[in-house]
Amino acid sequence: MTTTLLRTADELHARARVGRRAVVMTMGALHEGHATLIRTAREIAGPDGEVVVTVFVNPLQFGAGEDLDRYPRTLDADLKIAEAAGADAVFAPSVDEVYPGGEPQVRVTAGPMGERLEGAARPGHFDGMLTVVGKLLHLTHPDIALYGQKDAQQLALIRRMVRDLNFGVEIVGVPTVREDDGLALSSRNRYLSPEGRRTALALSQALFAGGDRHAAQEALRARAREVPATHARAEALSALGESRAAADAHAVAQASPGGPAAVRAAARLVLDEAVRLDPPLVLDYLALVDPSDFTEIEADFTGEAVLAVAARVGTTRLIDNIPLTFGAAS
C-alpha cells in the first residue's frame, strides 16, 4: 500500500470515497502509540474502507512558554510509519490551510470540564484543541475518529463535543501503549535525558501502585461478601495478605467500594519518593476522577473512574492515566 500525502482540503475532498472513513488525528512525531491507533483504524474501516491520518501542529492549543517552536516535526518519518501501519492517506495541511483568515474569531469552548486538571495547568488548551478537532472533523468527514486513552481528558471532551453538538461521528478510544518499562509512549519522551527518563517512570509506577491497591481492596470486598461475619471471615481476609484489614473484617465489608482515598494514597507515596530523585519529579496533579466530567470521585463512588497524573521532569511535562472500576459487583 502506498500512502498518499495530501496538503489541502480540496485534495482530500477530491478523493473517491468507498466504504467507511476512519480518521486518526495527530500532531506528528509519530511513534508506536500512533501506529497502534492507525492499525486499529485499519481494522475498523476494513479492506474496503479508508484510513486518513491528519498531521497538524495546532498553534491554538499551545500556551505562552509552551513548546510550540520546539515541538518535533518529522513528516517524512511520519509518512513511513503511517504507511507501514496501513494508512491510505496523510492529510498534513499548513496553518494557513486550517486557519485561512488567521486565528479564528469563533472557537469551541470546553466549558467547566475544560478548566479542570489539564485545563487548569494549561489555560485555553482545550478550547484550542476542540476548535481544531471540530475543524478537522468537518474537513475530513469521517465515519469514525480514533483517539488515544493516554489523553483521557482530551478524549472525554471530544466525546462530549461530538455528542452535545451533534457531529454525527463515532468516537473510539484506544488503550495507552507503553514501553517495556511501563512509560507511556509520548512524542515528548525524546526530550528526556537517561536520568530524566528514570525519574519519569514514577508516573506509571504511581498509577500501577494505585491500581494494585484498588485491585486488592476489591478482592477484599468480594471475599467479605462471600464469608459470614465471623472469625472465619477474618481468616479468609488474612489469607489474601491483608492482615490489617482482616483485623476488622466487618469494617472492610462495609467500606466504600475500592477505597478511593487508599488508591490516591498508594499512588502519592510513589510520587513523593520521586521528588527526591535527580532530576526530581515536579508534580502538577494526581487525581481520581469521574470521566464524565473530570471531577474528583467521592468515597461512595461506583462505576468507571480515571486515575490521572501530570508532572514535569526537567523541562518536559508528561501525563498518564489508568482506568479503574469501583464497585463492579455487589
mmCIF file of C-alpha atoms in Angstrom:
data_model
loop_
_atom_site.group_PDB
_atom_site.id
_atom_site.type_symbol
_atom_site.label_atom_id
_atom_site.label_comp_id
_atom_site.label_asym_id
_atom_site.label_seq_id
_atom_site.Cartn_x
_atom_site.Cartn_y
_atom_site.Cartn_z
ATOM 1 C CA MET A 1 0.000 0.000 0.000
ATOM 2 C CA THR A 2 1.245 3.471 -0.893
ATOM 3 C CA THR A 3 0.141 6.265 1.395
ATOM 4 C CA THR A 4 -0.830 9.489 -0.361
ATOM 5 C CA LEU A 5 0.301 12.824 1.086
ATOM 6 C CA LEU A 6 -2.401 15.492 0.894
ATOM 7 C CA ARG A 7 -1.771 19.150 1.679
ATOM 8 C CA THR A 8 -5.130 20.815 1.028
ATOM 9 C CA ALA A 9 -8.753 20.185 1.831
ATOM 10 C CA ASP A 10 -9.542 20.276 -1.900
ATOM 11 C CA GLU A 11 -7.143 17.366 -2.469
ATOM 12 C CA LEU A 12 -8.796 15.418 0.330
ATOM 13 C CA HIS A 13 -12.315 16.127 -0.894
ATOM 14 C CA ALA A 14 -11.360 15.074 -4.434
ATOM 15 C CA ARG A 15 -10.551 11.533 -3.297
ATOM 16 C CA ALA A 16 -13.034 8.889 -4.379
ATOM 17 C CA ARG A 17 -14.692 7.610 -1.232
ATOM 18 C CA VAL A 18 -15.588 3.960 -0.851
ATOM 19 C CA GLY A 19 -16.640 2.325 2.392
ATOM 20 C CA ARG A 20 -16.195 3.847 5.821
ATOM 21 C CA ARG A 21 -13.569 6.502 6.510
ATOM 22 C CA ALA A 22 -11.650 6.264 9.787
ATOM 23 C CA VAL A 23 -9.549 9.243 10.853
ATOM 24 C CA VAL A 24 -6.631 9.349 13.279
ATOM 25 C CA MET A 25 -5.695 12.895 14.338
ATOM 26 C CA THR A 26 -2.086 13.578 15.337
ATOM 27 C CA MET A 27 0.379 16.403 15.723
ATOM 28 C CA GLY A 28 3.041 14.317 14.010
ATOM 29 C CA ALA A 29 6.222 12.900 15.538
ATOM 30 C CA LEU A 30 4.513 9.527 15.198
ATOM 31 C CA HIS A 31 5.528 6.588 17.379
ATOM 32 C CA GLU A 32 4.205 3.118 18.156
ATOM 33 C CA GLY A 33 1.262 4.581 20.046
ATOM 34 C CA HIS A 34 0.113 6.366 16.900
ATOM 35 C CA ALA A 35 0.827 3.258 14.831
ATOM 36 C CA THR A 36 -1.490 1.297 17.124
ATOM 37 C CA LEU A 37 -4.224 3.869 16.525
ATOM 38 C CA ILE A 38 -3.720 3.581 12.764
ATOM 39 C CA ARG A 39 -3.749 -0.224 12.818
ATOM 40 C CA THR A 40 -6.938 -0.155 14.877
ATOM 41 C CA ALA A 41 -8.471 2.278 12.393
ATOM 42 C CA ARG A 42 -7.491 -0.079 9.570
ATOM 43 C CA GLU A 43 -9.236 -2.978 11.297
ATOM 44 C CA ILE A 44 -12.383 -0.933 11.894
ATOM 45 C CA ALA A 45 -12.521 0.531 8.376
ATOM 46 C CA GLY A 46 -11.881 -2.858 6.815
ATOM 47 C CA PRO A 47 -10.287 -3.569 3.428
ATOM 48 C CA ASP A 48 -12.952 -1.572 1.595
ATOM 49 C CA GLY A 49 -12.746 1.462 3.858
ATOM 50 C CA GLU A 50 -10.243 4.297 4.086
ATOM 51 C CA VAL A 51 -7.862 5.394 6.841
ATOM 52 C CA VAL A 52 -6.801 9.050 6.908
ATOM 53 C CA VAL A 53 -4.136 10.302 9.331
ATOM 54 C CA THR A 54 -4.011 14.025 9.991
ATOM 55 C CA VAL A 55 -0.679 15.638 10.892
ATOM 56 C CA PHE A 56 -1.090 19.180 12.149
ATOM 57 C CA VAL A 57 0.716 21.014 14.950
ATOM 58 C CA ASN A 58 -2.110 23.213 16.184
ATOM 59 C CA PRO A 59 -0.884 26.584 17.478
ATOM 60 C CA LEU A 60 -4.157 27.280 19.289
ATOM 61 C CA GLN A 61 -3.538 24.628 21.938
ATOM 62 C CA PHE A 62 -0.086 25.838 22.962
ATOM 63 C CA GLY A 63 0.038 28.425 25.715
ATOM 64 C CA ALA A 64 2.676 31.038 26.484
ATOM 65 C CA GLY A 65 6.013 29.404 27.292
ATOM 66 C CA GLU A 66 4.963 26.003 25.929
ATOM 67 C CA ASP A 67 6.905 24.064 23.311
ATOM 68 C CA LEU A 68 5.223 25.022 20.010
ATOM 69 C CA ASP A 69 8.501 26.005 18.326
ATOM 70 C CA ARG A 70 10.448 23.009 19.569
ATOM 71 C CA TYR A 71 7.643 20.504 19.040
ATOM 72 C CA PRO A 72 9.133 17.845 16.734
ATOM 73 C CA ARG A 73 8.132 17.986 13.083
ATOM 74 C CA THR A 74 9.117 14.775 11.309
ATOM 75 C CA LEU A 75 6.781 14.456 8.337
ATOM 76 C CA ASP A 76 8.985 12.161 6.229
ATOM 77 C CA ALA A 77 9.307 9.687 9.099
ATOM 78 C CA ASP A 78 5.612 10.083 9.898
ATOM 79 C CA LEU A 79 4.676 9.081 6.356
ATOM 80 C CA LYS A 80 6.693 5.881 6.641
ATOM 81 C CA ILE A 81 5.112 4.953 9.970
ATOM 82 C CA ALA A 82 1.610 5.735 8.698
ATOM 83 C CA GLU A 83 2.159 3.678 5.567
ATOM 84 C CA ALA A 84 3.534 0.699 7.481
ATOM 85 C CA ALA A 85 0.523 0.817 9.822
ATOM 86 C CA GLY A 86 -1.984 0.802 6.967
ATOM 87 C CA ALA A 87 -2.967 4.431 6.301
ATOM 88 C CA ASP A 88 -4.363 5.276 2.886
ATOM 89 C CA ALA A 89 -3.645 8.992 3.157
ATOM 90 C CA VAL A 90 -1.879 11.522 5.360
ATOM 91 C CA PHE A 91 -3.509 14.939 5.457
ATOM 92 C CA ALA A 92 -0.827 17.439 6.512
ATOM 93 C CA PRO A 93 -2.227 20.931 5.974
ATOM 94 C CA SER A 94 -0.410 24.176 6.656
ATOM 95 C CA VAL A 95 -1.549 26.618 9.336
ATOM 96 C CA ASP A 96 -2.898 28.879 6.583
ATOM 97 C CA GLU A 97 -4.923 25.974 5.171
ATOM 98 C CA VAL A 98 -6.579 25.251 8.506
ATOM 99 C CA TYR A 99 -6.907 28.891 9.578
ATOM 100 C CA PRO A 100 -7.091 30.832 6.296
ATOM 101 C CA GLY A 101 -8.184 34.062 7.963
ATOM 102 C CA GLY A 102 -5.685 33.868 10.790
ATOM 103 C CA GLU A 103 -6.663 32.771 14.284
ATOM 104 C CA PRO A 104 -10.418 32.077 14.290
ATOM 105 C CA GLN A 105 -12.636 34.622 15.983
ATOM 106 C CA VAL A 106 -15.222 31.953 16.813
ATOM 107 C CA ARG A 107 -13.970 28.928 18.738
ATOM 108 C CA VAL A 108 -15.323 25.915 20.556
ATOM 109 C CA THR A 109 -15.310 26.404 24.325
ATOM 110 C CA ALA A 110 -14.571 23.406 26.508
ATOM 111 C CA GLY A 111 -16.728 24.638 29.392
ATOM 112 C CA PRO A 112 -16.204 23.712 33.068
ATOM 113 C CA MET A 113 -14.680 20.293 32.300
ATOM 114 C CA GLY A 114 -12.022 22.045 30.240
ATOM 115 C CA GLU A 115 -10.956 24.149 33.219
ATOM 116 C CA ARG A 116 -10.034 21.182 35.433
ATOM 117 C CA LEU A 117 -6.711 19.322 35.710
ATOM 118 C CA GLU A 118 -5.017 19.800 32.335
ATOM 119 C CA GLY A 119 -7.217 22.815 31.681
ATOM 120 C CA ALA A 120 -6.148 24.434 34.950
ATOM 121 C CA ALA A 121 -2.490 23.726 34.214
ATOM 122 C CA ARG A 122 -2.783 24.907 30.589
ATOM 123 C CA PRO A 123 -5.443 27.646 30.334
ATOM 124 C CA GLY A 124 -7.102 27.760 26.924
ATOM 125 C CA HIS A 125 -5.528 24.491 25.801
ATOM 126 C CA PHE A 126 -8.772 22.575 25.476
ATOM 127 C CA ASP A 127 -10.569 25.401 23.686
ATOM 128 C CA GLY A 128 -7.828 25.314 21.061
ATOM 129 C CA MET A 129 -7.877 21.524 20.912
ATOM 130 C CA LEU A 130 -11.636 21.274 20.451
ATOM 131 C CA THR A 131 -11.613 24.034 17.848
ATOM 132 C CA VAL A 132 -9.096 22.240 15.661
ATOM 133 C CA VAL A 133 -10.701 18.828 16.214
ATOM 134 C CA GLY A 134 -14.028 20.312 15.171
ATOM 135 C CA LYS A 135 -12.457 21.812 12.053
ATOM 136 C CA LEU A 136 -10.644 18.591 11.151
ATOM 137 C CA LEU A 137 -13.807 16.545 11.640
ATOM 138 C CA HIS A 138 -15.563 18.861 9.191
ATOM 139 C CA LEU A 139 -12.650 18.784 6.738
ATOM 140 C CA THR A 140 -12.168 15.009 6.769
ATOM 141 C CA HIS A 141 -15.830 13.927 7.122
ATOM 142 C CA PRO A 142 -15.048 10.638 8.924
ATOM 143 C CA ASP A 143 -17.456 7.940 9.944
ATOM 144 C CA ILE A 144 -15.137 7.044 12.834
ATOM 145 C CA ALA A 145 -12.412 9.032 14.613
ATOM 146 C CA LEU A 146 -9.892 7.361 16.929
ATOM 147 C CA TYR A 147 -8.014 8.913 19.850
ATOM 148 C CA GLY A 148 -5.647 7.528 22.467
ATOM 149 C CA GLN A 149 -6.794 6.976 26.028
ATOM 150 C CA LYS A 150 -3.498 8.407 27.308
ATOM 151 C CA ASP A 151 -5.028 11.849 26.753
ATOM 152 C CA ALA A 152 -8.057 10.896 28.816
ATOM 153 C CA GLN A 153 -9.409 14.387 29.425
ATOM 154 C CA GLN A 154 -9.000 15.267 25.758
ATOM 155 C CA LEU A 155 -10.877 12.108 24.756
ATOM 156 C CA ALA A 156 -13.675 12.863 27.230
ATOM 157 C CA LEU A 157 -14.057 16.407 25.911
ATOM 158 C CA ILE A 158 -14.102 15.282 22.281
ATOM 159 C CA ARG A 159 -16.792 12.749 23.086
ATOM 160 C CA ARG A 160 -18.769 15.456 24.864
ATOM 161 C CA MET A 161 -18.410 17.911 21.973
ATOM 162 C CA VAL A 162 -19.466 15.323 19.403
ATOM 163 C CA ARG A 163 -22.499 14.382 21.500
ATOM 164 C CA ASP A 164 -23.505 17.898 22.550
ATOM 165 C CA LEU A 165 -23.050 19.467 19.105
ATOM 166 C CA ASN A 166 -24.378 16.542 17.044
ATOM 167 C CA PHE A 167 -21.305 15.905 14.918
ATOM 168 C CA GLY A 168 -22.583 12.531 13.781
ATOM 169 C CA VAL A 169 -19.266 10.668 14.054
ATOM 170 C CA GLU A 170 -18.351 7.641 16.169
ATOM 171 C CA ILE A 171 -15.519 8.294 18.629
ATOM 172 C CA VAL A 172 -13.309 5.328 19.542
ATOM 173 C CA GLY A 173 -10.801 5.375 22.403
ATOM 174 C CA VAL A 174 -7.718 3.166 22.038
ATOM 175 C CA PRO A 175 -5.781 1.946 25.132
ATOM 176 C CA THR A 176 -2.478 3.553 26.047
ATOM 177 C CA VAL A 177 0.622 1.963 24.525
ATOM 178 C CA ARG A 178 3.575 1.599 26.900
ATOM 179 C CA GLU A 179 7.236 0.804 26.616
ATOM 180 C CA ASP A 180 8.543 -2.358 28.262
ATOM 181 C CA ASP A 181 9.339 -0.471 31.476
ATOM 182 C CA GLY A 182 5.822 0.960 31.699
ATOM 183 C CA LEU A 183 6.456 4.506 30.464
ATOM 184 C CA ALA A 184 3.540 5.681 28.320
ATOM 185 C CA LEU A 185 4.621 6.424 24.770
ATOM 186 C CA SER A 186 4.727 10.151 24.029
ATOM 187 C CA SER A 187 6.349 12.371 21.439
ATOM 188 C CA ARG A 188 7.817 14.335 24.352
ATOM 189 C CA ASN A 189 9.729 11.322 25.734
ATOM 190 C CA ARG A 190 12.557 12.167 23.317
ATOM 191 C CA TYR A 191 13.305 15.265 25.382
ATOM 192 C CA LEU A 192 14.174 13.185 28.464
ATOM 193 C CA SER A 193 17.776 12.544 29.437
ATOM 194 C CA PRO A 194 18.613 8.995 30.602
ATOM 195 C CA GLU A 195 18.391 10.226 34.202
ATOM 196 C CA GLY A 196 15.173 12.094 33.495
ATOM 197 C CA ARG A 197 13.659 9.020 31.925
ATOM 198 C CA ARG A 198 14.305 7.037 35.096
ATOM 199 C CA THR A 199 12.533 9.737 37.094
ATOM 200 C CA ALA A 200 9.646 9.793 34.605
ATOM 201 C CA LEU A 201 8.935 6.129 35.326
ATOM 202 C CA ALA A 202 7.433 7.294 38.628
ATOM 203 C CA LEU A 203 4.288 8.367 36.758
ATOM 204 C CA SER A 204 3.374 4.892 35.575
ATOM 205 C CA GLN A 205 4.699 3.283 38.761
ATOM 206 C CA ALA A 206 2.414 5.509 40.823
ATOM 207 C CA LEU A 207 -0.588 4.613 38.693
ATOM 208 C CA PHE A 208 0.198 0.908 38.902
ATOM 209 C CA ALA A 209 0.590 1.188 42.704
ATOM 210 C CA GLY A 210 -2.828 2.822 42.903
ATOM 211 C CA GLY A 211 -4.249 0.178 40.592
ATOM 212 C CA ASP A 212 -2.772 -2.624 42.684
ATOM 213 C CA ARG A 213 -4.240 -1.148 45.867
ATOM 214 C CA HIS A 214 -7.618 -0.860 44.172
ATOM 215 C CA ALA A 215 -7.487 -4.486 42.988
ATOM 216 C CA ALA A 216 -6.553 -5.689 46.483
ATOM 217 C CA GLN A 217 -9.411 -3.787 48.074
ATOM 218 C CA GLU A 218 -11.917 -5.029 45.520
ATOM 219 C CA ALA A 219 -10.714 -8.572 46.218
ATOM 220 C CA LEU A 220 -11.173 -7.980 49.944
ATOM 221 C CA ARG A 221 -14.705 -6.771 49.426
ATOM 222 C CA ALA A 222 -15.533 -9.730 47.203
ATOM 223 C CA ARG A 223 -14.213 -12.132 49.841
ATOM 224 C CA ALA A 224 -16.007 -10.257 52.616
ATOM 225 C CA ARG A 225 -19.303 -10.676 50.798
ATOM 226 C CA GLU A 226 -18.708 -14.413 50.489
ATOM 227 C CA VAL A 227 -17.679 -15.136 54.077
ATOM 228 C CA PRO A 228 -20.073 -14.800 57.089
ATOM 229 C CA ALA A 229 -19.311 -12.102 59.661
ATOM 230 C CA THR A 230 -17.412 -14.497 61.941
ATOM 231 C CA HIS A 231 -13.831 -15.365 62.794
ATOM 232 C CA ALA A 232 -13.741 -17.312 59.511
ATOM 233 C CA ARG A 233 -14.142 -14.045 57.628
ATOM 234 C CA ALA A 234 -11.027 -12.578 59.257
ATOM 235 C CA GLU A 235 -9.084 -15.731 58.430
ATOM 236 C CA ALA A 236 -10.197 -15.547 54.785
ATOM 237 C CA LEU A 237 -9.176 -11.918 54.533
ATOM 238 C CA SER A 238 -5.847 -12.600 56.193
ATOM 239 C CA ALA A 239 -5.164 -15.288 53.614
ATOM 240 C CA LEU A 240 -5.266 -12.582 50.982
ATOM 241 C CA GLY A 241 -2.301 -10.930 52.641
ATOM 242 C CA GLU A 242 -4.288 -8.043 54.145
ATOM 243 C CA SER A 243 -3.820 -8.754 57.850
ATOM 244 C CA ARG A 244 -4.566 -5.192 58.943
ATOM 245 C CA ALA A 245 -7.866 -5.204 57.088
ATOM 246 C CA ALA A 246 -8.611 -8.670 58.435
ATOM 247 C CA ALA A 247 -8.402 -7.297 61.972
ATOM 248 C CA ASP A 248 -11.755 -5.682 61.331
ATOM 249 C CA ALA A 249 -13.488 -7.742 58.681
ATOM 250 C CA HIS A 250 -16.833 -6.101 59.300
ATOM 251 C CA ALA A 251 -15.341 -2.660 58.568
ATOM 252 C CA VAL A 252 -13.899 -3.978 55.320
ATOM 253 C CA ALA A 253 -17.261 -5.386 54.296
ATOM 254 C CA GLN A 254 -18.955 -2.055 54.927
ATOM 255 C CA ALA A 255 -16.182 0.103 53.449
ATOM 256 C CA SER A 256 -16.756 2.174 50.343
ATOM 257 C CA PRO A 257 -16.073 0.182 47.176
ATOM 258 C CA GLY A 258 -12.392 0.158 46.388
ATOM 259 C CA GLY A 259 -11.484 2.910 48.814
ATOM 260 C CA PRO A 260 -10.670 5.925 46.586
ATOM 261 C CA ALA A 261 -8.647 7.558 49.375
ATOM 262 C CA ALA A 262 -6.415 4.496 49.703
ATOM 263 C CA VAL A 263 -5.895 4.372 45.935
ATOM 264 C CA ARG A 264 -4.793 8.003 45.921
ATOM 265 C CA ALA A 265 -2.532 7.426 48.904
ATOM 266 C CA ALA A 266 -0.769 4.448 47.304
ATOM 267 C CA ALA A 267 -0.056 6.434 44.153
ATOM 268 C CA ARG A 268 1.003 9.520 46.104
ATOM 269 C CA LEU A 269 3.596 7.525 48.050
ATOM 270 C CA VAL A 270 5.475 6.692 44.836
ATOM 271 C CA LEU A 271 5.320 10.274 43.627
ATOM 272 C CA ASP A 272 6.565 11.629 46.950
ATOM 273 C CA GLU A 273 9.620 9.397 46.682
ATOM 274 C CA ALA A 274 10.297 10.617 43.127
ATOM 275 C CA VAL A 275 10.573 14.194 44.367
ATOM 276 C CA ARG A 276 13.937 13.213 45.877
ATOM 277 C CA LEU A 277 15.379 11.813 42.637
ATOM 278 C CA ASP A 278 17.876 13.587 40.383
ATOM 279 C CA PRO A 279 16.368 15.202 38.426
ATOM 280 C CA PRO A 280 13.341 15.478 40.700
ATOM 281 C CA LEU A 281 9.776 14.882 39.653
ATOM 282 C CA VAL A 282 7.680 18.051 39.993
ATOM 283 C CA LEU A 283 4.051 17.039 40.389
ATOM 284 C CA ASP A 284 1.300 19.065 38.721
ATOM 285 C CA TYR A 285 -1.564 16.905 39.915
ATOM 286 C CA LEU A 286 -2.688 13.439 40.954
ATOM 287 C CA ALA A 287 -6.437 12.958 40.576
ATOM 288 C CA LEU A 288 -9.002 10.182 40.743
ATOM 289 C CA VAL A 289 -11.918 11.410 38.666
ATOM 290 C CA ASP A 290 -15.234 10.605 37.078
ATOM 291 C CA PRO A 291 -14.536 10.521 33.313
ATOM 292 C CA SER A 292 -17.929 12.055 32.529
ATOM 293 C CA ASP A 293 -16.905 15.444 33.941
ATOM 294 C CA PHE A 294 -13.406 15.025 35.440
ATOM 295 C CA THR A 295 -14.447 15.898 38.978
ATOM 296 C CA GLU A 296 -12.869 14.040 41.907
ATOM 297 C CA ILE A 297 -14.838 10.976 42.967
ATOM 298 C CA GLU A 298 -16.236 10.635 46.474
ATOM 299 C CA ALA A 299 -15.768 7.773 48.942
ATOM 300 C CA ASP A 300 -19.045 6.113 47.954
ATOM 301 C CA PHE A 301 -18.468 6.355 44.180
ATOM 302 C CA THR A 302 -19.294 3.372 41.971
ATOM 303 C CA GLY A 303 -18.593 2.992 38.280
ATOM 304 C CA GLU A 304 -15.817 3.854 35.855
ATOM 305 C CA ALA A 305 -13.076 6.216 37.053
ATOM 306 C CA VAL A 306 -9.705 7.512 35.839
ATOM 307 C CA LEU A 307 -6.578 7.768 37.973
ATOM 308 C CA ALA A 308 -4.580 10.541 36.290
ATOM 309 C CA VAL A 309 -1.210 12.168 36.892
ATOM 310 C CA ALA A 310 0.771 15.012 35.357
ATOM 311 C CA ALA A 311 4.313 16.063 36.254
ATOM 312 C CA ARG A 312 7.433 17.740 34.970
ATOM 313 C CA VAL A 313 10.852 16.180 34.694
ATOM 314 C CA GLY A 314 13.282 18.958 33.903
ATOM 315 C CA THR A 315 11.576 20.990 31.177
ATOM 316 C CA THR A 316 9.453 18.081 29.930
ATOM 317 C CA ARG A 317 5.841 17.787 31.020
ATOM 318 C CA LEU A 318 4.269 14.319 30.921
ATOM 319 C CA ILE A 319 0.800 12.930 31.580
ATOM 320 C CA ASP A 320 -0.512 9.419 32.159
ATOM 321 C CA ASN A 321 -3.603 7.653 33.480
ATOM 322 C CA ILE A 322 -5.236 4.282 34.007
ATOM 323 C CA PRO A 323 -8.936 3.346 34.101
ATOM 324 C CA LEU A 324 -10.404 1.804 37.255
ATOM 325 C CA THR A 325 -13.839 0.394 38.052
ATOM 326 C CA PHE A 326 -15.243 0.857 41.541
ATOM 327 C CA GLY A 327 -17.865 -1.467 42.966
ATOM 328 C CA ALA A 328 -18.067 -3.703 39.896
ATOM 329 C CA ALA A 329 -20.065 -6.297 41.836
ATOM 330 C CA SER A 330 -22.434 -6.060 44.717
#
